[in-house]
Amino acid sequence: MIRVLIADDQAMVRAGLRLILAAEDDITVVGEAADGLEAVATALRLRPDVTLMDIRMPRLDGIAATRRLVSEQPAATRVVVLTTFDVDSYVYDALRTGASGFLLKSAPPEQLVQAIRVVAAGAGLIDPAVTRRVIEEFARAPAPGPTPPEVSRLTERELEVLRHVARGLSNAEIAASLVVSEATVKTHVARLLAKLGLRDRVQAVVYAYERGLVRPGQA
């Protein structure tokens, strides 16, 4: 059973999300929070598998709340940021603070449910509607410095897989491209995440672009 915490300052939004998730046999809502401070405290207390975090909340916004959760108790919960705003800086900041997913509130219910399952399983997810904006944000960022030393611990194949992950390919697509099994790709992903000290695929995407291992527009 995937345990979910809903953090949003609008009671009707929280009720709507709870109603959507109540229809799923493998998901249960264990708590709610109406602001960022309450979200942090409740997540640390209840240890949900996934926290749905609104960005614009009183007392502490969702970005700061996510940053605090990740820094205070990295294993406490995985955060999926939900917002009506697809502004570039929101997406970029959310991913850099350690969020494992980013969805617009306009996404269909089935996409929200899938996002929770994906993130709970240890992967990451970015709403397709904002993926292009994230890449453009990286394109505007300053040129990366020297390749960090930990990259040298990756095998050539692991580095190749990392670049494919950064371009948004699924395990199945990577397997087809490299002519290997999906299980092999999954093993490579797990190993490269461990070697680089990354939590999930979303962090791997951020890492690869910020370190210049892949550039926007590359084939």
mmCIF file of C-alpha atoms in Angstrom:
data_model
loop_
_atom_site.group_PDB
_atom_site.id
_atom_site.type_symbol
_atom_site.label_atom_id
_atom_site.label_comp_id
_atom_site.label_asym_id
_atom_site.label_seq_id
_atom_site.Cartn_x
_atom_site.Cartn_y
_atom_site.Cartn_z
ATOM 1 C CA MET A 1 0.000 0.000 0.000
ATOM 2 C CA ILE A 2 1.414 3.406 -1.020
ATOM 3 C CA ARG A 3 0.930 5.943 1.781
ATOM 4 C CA VAL A 4 0.316 9.513 0.575
ATOM 5 C CA LEU A 5 0.292 12.909 2.281
ATOM 6 C CA ILE A 6 -1.559 15.781 0.577
ATOM 7 C CA ALA A 7 -0.186 19.300 1.173
ATOM 8 C CA ASP A 8 -2.256 22.140 -0.304
ATOM 9 C CA ASP A 9 -3.662 25.327 1.210
ATOM 10 C CA GLN A 10 -7.045 24.870 -0.521
ATOM 11 C CA ALA A 11 -9.412 22.495 1.270
ATOM 12 C CA MET A 12 -11.364 21.760 -1.914
ATOM 13 C CA VAL A 13 -8.184 20.744 -3.747
ATOM 14 C CA ARG A 14 -7.200 18.422 -0.902
ATOM 15 C CA ALA A 15 -10.691 16.902 -0.937
ATOM 16 C CA GLY A 16 -10.556 16.393 -4.687
ATOM 17 C CA LEU A 17 -7.156 14.703 -4.549
ATOM 18 C CA ARG A 18 -8.293 12.484 -1.689
ATOM 19 C CA LEU A 19 -11.375 11.470 -3.705
ATOM 20 C CA ILE A 20 -9.251 10.552 -6.739
ATOM 21 C CA LEU A 21 -6.834 8.464 -4.691
ATOM 22 C CA ALA A 22 -9.586 6.751 -2.682
ATOM 23 C CA ALA A 23 -10.577 4.891 -5.852
ATOM 24 C CA GLU A 24 -7.181 3.152 -6.022
ATOM 25 C CA ASP A 25 -6.718 -0.156 -4.193
ATOM 26 C CA ASP A 26 -2.970 0.313 -3.725
ATOM 27 C CA ILE A 27 -2.975 3.928 -2.476
ATOM 28 C CA THR A 28 -4.132 5.371 0.843
ATOM 29 C CA VAL A 29 -4.102 8.992 2.050
ATOM 30 C CA VAL A 30 -2.591 9.069 5.543
ATOM 31 C CA GLY A 31 -2.753 12.795 6.185
ATOM 32 C CA GLU A 32 -3.252 16.360 4.967
ATOM 33 C CA ALA A 33 -1.475 19.675 5.486
ATOM 34 C CA ALA A 34 -2.663 23.218 4.761
ATOM 35 C CA ASP A 35 0.721 24.969 4.631
ATOM 36 C CA GLY A 36 4.412 24.233 4.196
ATOM 37 C CA LEU A 37 5.358 24.087 7.853
ATOM 38 C CA GLU A 38 2.533 21.674 8.581
ATOM 39 C CA ALA A 39 3.559 19.605 5.556
ATOM 40 C CA VAL A 40 7.115 19.205 6.849
ATOM 41 C CA ALA A 41 6.017 18.352 10.380
ATOM 42 C CA THR A 42 3.359 15.900 9.228
ATOM 43 C CA ALA A 43 5.659 14.187 6.725
ATOM 44 C CA LEU A 44 8.374 13.716 9.348
ATOM 45 C CA ARG A 45 5.805 12.328 11.773
ATOM 46 C CA LEU A 46 3.840 10.029 9.459
ATOM 47 C CA ARG A 47 6.638 9.064 7.025
ATOM 48 C CA PRO A 48 4.386 8.752 3.954
ATOM 49 C CA ASP A 49 5.854 7.123 0.869
ATOM 50 C CA VAL A 50 4.859 10.121 -1.269
ATOM 51 C CA THR A 51 3.958 13.719 -0.432
ATOM 52 C CA LEU A 52 1.900 15.704 -2.955
ATOM 53 C CA MET A 53 3.239 19.232 -2.438
ATOM 54 C CA ASP A 54 1.620 22.434 -3.680
ATOM 55 C CA ILE A 55 4.066 25.260 -4.464
ATOM 56 C CA ARG A 56 2.185 28.355 -3.308
ATOM 57 C CA MET A 57 1.295 27.833 0.343
ATOM 58 C CA PRO A 58 1.338 30.147 3.394
ATOM 59 C CA ARG A 59 4.038 30.206 6.087
ATOM 60 C CA LEU A 60 6.398 28.083 3.972
ATOM 61 C CA ASP A 61 6.104 27.524 0.226
ATOM 62 C CA GLY A 62 6.326 24.095 -1.354
ATOM 63 C CA ILE A 63 9.856 24.589 -2.687
ATOM 64 C CA ALA A 64 11.220 25.505 0.744
ATOM 65 C CA ALA A 65 9.192 22.723 2.380
ATOM 66 C CA THR A 66 10.638 20.173 -0.051
ATOM 67 C CA ARG A 67 14.165 21.449 0.572
ATOM 68 C CA ARG A 68 13.669 21.160 4.324
ATOM 69 C CA LEU A 69 12.245 17.644 4.080
ATOM 70 C CA VAL A 70 15.091 16.406 1.910
ATOM 71 C CA SER A 71 17.779 18.011 4.088
ATOM 72 C CA GLU A 72 16.313 17.058 7.467
ATOM 73 C CA GLN A 73 15.253 13.516 6.661
ATOM 74 C CA PRO A 74 16.152 12.431 3.103
ATOM 75 C CA ALA A 75 14.426 9.062 3.417
ATOM 76 C CA ALA A 76 11.251 10.406 5.040
ATOM 77 C CA THR A 77 9.204 10.771 1.851
ATOM 78 C CA ARG A 78 9.420 11.345 -1.879
ATOM 79 C CA VAL A 79 7.887 14.598 -3.067
ATOM 80 C CA VAL A 80 5.716 15.163 -6.126
ATOM 81 C CA VAL A 81 5.201 18.877 -6.691
ATOM 82 C CA LEU A 82 1.715 19.828 -7.905
ATOM 83 C CA THR A 83 0.998 23.323 -9.164
ATOM 84 C CA THR A 84 -1.182 25.363 -11.502
ATOM 85 C CA PHE A 85 1.937 27.314 -12.499
ATOM 86 C CA ASP A 86 4.314 25.948 -15.127
ATOM 87 C CA VAL A 87 6.795 28.808 -14.758
ATOM 88 C CA ASP A 88 10.323 27.680 -15.599
ATOM 89 C CA SER A 89 11.878 28.722 -12.292
ATOM 90 C CA TYR A 90 9.306 26.753 -10.292
ATOM 91 C CA VAL A 91 10.106 23.547 -12.153
ATOM 92 C CA TYR A 92 13.843 24.072 -12.007
ATOM 93 C CA ASP A 93 13.841 24.990 -8.307
ATOM 94 C CA ALA A 94 11.573 22.075 -7.415
ATOM 95 C CA LEU A 95 13.855 19.536 -9.071
ATOM 96 C CA ARG A 96 17.029 21.056 -7.621
ATOM 97 C CA THR A 97 15.634 20.914 -4.092
ATOM 98 C CA GLY A 98 15.115 17.164 -4.375
ATOM 99 C CA ALA A 99 11.567 16.695 -5.646
ATOM 100 C CA SER A 100 11.090 13.371 -7.410
ATOM 101 C CA GLY A 101 8.261 14.549 -9.629
ATOM 102 C CA PHE A 102 6.538 17.611 -11.011
ATOM 103 C CA LEU A 103 2.951 17.676 -12.297
ATOM 104 C CA LEU A 104 0.555 20.405 -13.284
ATOM 105 C CA LYS A 105 -2.803 20.287 -11.515
ATOM 106 C CA SER A 106 -4.394 20.241 -14.952
ATOM 107 C CA ALA A 107 -2.969 16.743 -15.534
ATOM 108 C CA PRO A 108 -5.625 14.000 -15.812
ATOM 109 C CA PRO A 109 -6.314 11.904 -12.688
ATOM 110 C CA GLU A 110 -4.772 8.777 -14.205
ATOM 111 C CA GLN A 111 -1.493 10.653 -14.732
ATOM 112 C CA LEU A 112 -1.459 11.716 -11.087
ATOM 113 C CA VAL A 113 -2.030 8.137 -9.940
ATOM 114 C CA GLN A 114 0.697 6.872 -12.251
ATOM 115 C CA ALA A 115 3.088 9.549 -10.978
ATOM 116 C CA ILE A 116 2.541 8.430 -7.392
ATOM 117 C CA ARG A 117 3.226 4.811 -8.303
ATOM 118 C CA VAL A 118 6.331 5.687 -10.322
ATOM 119 C CA VAL A 119 7.805 7.902 -7.618
ATOM 120 C CA ALA A 120 6.953 5.444 -4.825
ATOM 121 C CA ALA A 121 8.836 2.772 -6.775
ATOM 122 C CA GLY A 122 11.968 4.917 -6.686
ATOM 123 C CA ALA A 123 11.836 6.530 -10.115
ATOM 124 C CA GLY A 124 11.113 10.124 -11.055
ATOM 125 C CA LEU A 125 8.582 11.864 -13.252
ATOM 126 C CA ILE A 126 8.198 15.239 -14.934
ATOM 127 C CA ASP A 127 4.939 16.308 -16.552
ATOM 128 C CA PRO A 128 5.433 16.104 -20.337
ATOM 129 C CA ALA A 129 3.885 19.568 -20.590
ATOM 130 C CA VAL A 130 6.857 21.123 -18.796
ATOM 131 C CA THR A 131 9.730 18.853 -19.848
ATOM 132 C CA ARG A 132 10.693 21.167 -22.728
ATOM 133 C CA ARG A 133 10.811 24.143 -20.379
ATOM 134 C CA VAL A 134 13.150 22.283 -18.024
ATOM 135 C CA ILE A 135 15.549 21.532 -20.872
ATOM 136 C CA GLU A 136 15.417 25.163 -22.006
ATOM 137 C CA GLU A 137 16.248 26.260 -18.470
ATOM 138 C CA PHE A 138 19.354 24.082 -18.532
ATOM 139 C CA ALA A 139 20.260 25.519 -21.936
ATOM 140 C CA ARG A 140 20.266 29.030 -20.441
ATOM 141 C CA ALA A 141 22.379 27.984 -17.464
ATOM 142 C CA PRO A 142 26.099 28.912 -17.322
ATOM 143 C CA ALA A 143 28.541 26.541 -18.985
ATOM 144 C CA PRO A 144 29.493 23.641 -16.679
ATOM 145 C CA GLY A 145 32.952 23.384 -15.149
ATOM 146 C CA PRO A 146 35.339 20.433 -15.300
ATOM 147 C CA THR A 147 33.836 16.951 -15.263
ATOM 148 C CA PRO A 148 33.497 15.920 -11.597
ATOM 149 C CA PRO A 149 35.799 13.086 -10.447
ATOM 150 C CA GLU A 150 32.958 10.736 -9.486
ATOM 151 C CA VAL A 151 32.000 10.452 -13.157
ATOM 152 C CA SER A 152 35.244 8.520 -13.737
ATOM 153 C CA ARG A 153 33.791 5.718 -11.595
ATOM 154 C CA LEU A 154 31.150 5.050 -14.238
ATOM 155 C CA THR A 155 31.792 2.455 -16.917
ATOM 156 C CA GLU A 156 31.390 3.518 -20.538
ATOM 157 C CA ARG A 157 28.052 1.739 -20.701
ATOM 158 C CA GLU A 158 26.807 3.349 -17.460
ATOM 159 C CA LEU A 159 27.750 6.787 -18.808
ATOM 160 C CA GLU A 160 25.919 5.972 -22.035
ATOM 161 C CA VAL A 161 22.822 4.931 -20.077
ATOM 162 C CA LEU A 162 23.011 8.129 -17.991
ATOM 163 C CA ARG A 163 22.984 10.235 -21.151
ATOM 164 C CA HIS A 164 19.955 8.338 -22.430
ATOM 165 C CA VAL A 165 18.179 8.850 -19.093
ATOM 166 C CA ALA A 166 18.956 12.570 -19.247
ATOM 167 C CA ARG A 167 17.293 12.772 -22.656
ATOM 168 C CA GLY A 168 14.115 11.331 -21.161
ATOM 169 C CA LEU A 169 14.251 7.805 -22.548
ATOM 170 C CA SER A 170 12.483 5.003 -20.666
ATOM 171 C CA ASN A 171 14.198 1.732 -19.776
ATOM 172 C CA ALA A 172 12.459 0.063 -22.709
ATOM 173 C CA GLU A 173 13.662 2.738 -25.132
ATOM 174 C CA ILE A 174 17.206 2.573 -23.787
ATOM 175 C CA ALA A 175 17.178 -1.209 -24.078
ATOM 176 C CA ALA A 176 16.074 -0.985 -27.703
ATOM 177 C CA SER A 177 18.744 1.600 -28.491
ATOM 178 C CA LEU A 178 21.575 -0.378 -26.878
ATOM 179 C CA VAL A 179 20.216 -3.783 -27.922
ATOM 180 C CA VAL A 180 20.149 -5.141 -24.368
ATOM 181 C CA SER A 181 17.396 -6.304 -22.028
ATOM 182 C CA GLU A 182 15.351 -3.952 -19.835
ATOM 183 C CA ALA A 183 16.679 -5.810 -16.793
ATOM 184 C CA THR A 184 20.227 -4.945 -17.861
ATOM 185 C CA VAL A 185 19.301 -1.289 -18.264
ATOM 186 C CA LYS A 186 17.651 -1.282 -14.830
ATOM 187 C CA THR A 187 20.853 -2.692 -13.332
ATOM 188 C CA HIS A 188 22.974 -0.021 -15.042
ATOM 189 C CA VAL A 189 20.649 2.732 -13.795
ATOM 190 C CA ALA A 190 20.792 1.432 -10.214
ATOM 191 C CA ARG A 191 24.583 1.243 -10.308
ATOM 192 C CA LEU A 192 25.138 4.693 -11.778
ATOM 193 C CA LEU A 193 22.749 6.253 -9.260
ATOM 194 C CA ALA A 194 24.658 4.588 -6.424
ATOM 195 C CA LYS A 195 28.066 5.650 -7.769
ATOM 196 C CA LEU A 196 26.965 9.275 -8.198
ATOM 197 C CA GLY A 197 25.060 9.409 -4.909
ATOM 198 C CA LEU A 198 21.769 10.223 -6.646
ATOM 199 C CA ARG A 199 18.328 9.217 -5.417
ATOM 200 C CA ASP A 200 16.382 8.759 -8.645
ATOM 201 C CA ARG A 201 16.179 9.436 -12.388
ATOM 202 C CA VAL A 202 15.032 13.030 -11.929
ATOM 203 C CA GLN A 203 18.186 13.845 -9.986
ATOM 204 C CA ALA A 204 20.181 12.033 -12.671
ATOM 205 C CA VAL A 205 18.695 14.327 -15.338
ATOM 206 C CA VAL A 206 19.607 17.442 -13.335
ATOM 207 C CA TYR A 207 23.087 16.062 -12.656
ATOM 208 C CA ALA A 208 23.799 15.197 -16.296
ATOM 209 C CA TYR A 209 22.806 18.616 -17.631
ATOM 210 C CA GLU A 210 24.479 20.627 -14.882
ATOM 211 C CA ARG A 211 27.753 18.733 -15.344
ATOM 212 C CA GLY A 212 27.693 19.057 -19.111
ATOM 213 C CA LEU A 213 27.449 15.303 -19.715
ATOM 214 C CA VAL A 214 24.597 15.985 -22.136
ATOM 215 C CA ARG A 215 23.487 19.206 -23.790
ATOM 216 C CA PRO A 216 20.035 20.315 -24.967
ATOM 217 C CA GLY A 217 19.505 19.472 -28.616
ATOM 218 C CA GLN A 218 21.934 16.572 -28.738
ATOM 219 C CA ALA A 219 20.673 13.562 -30.644
#
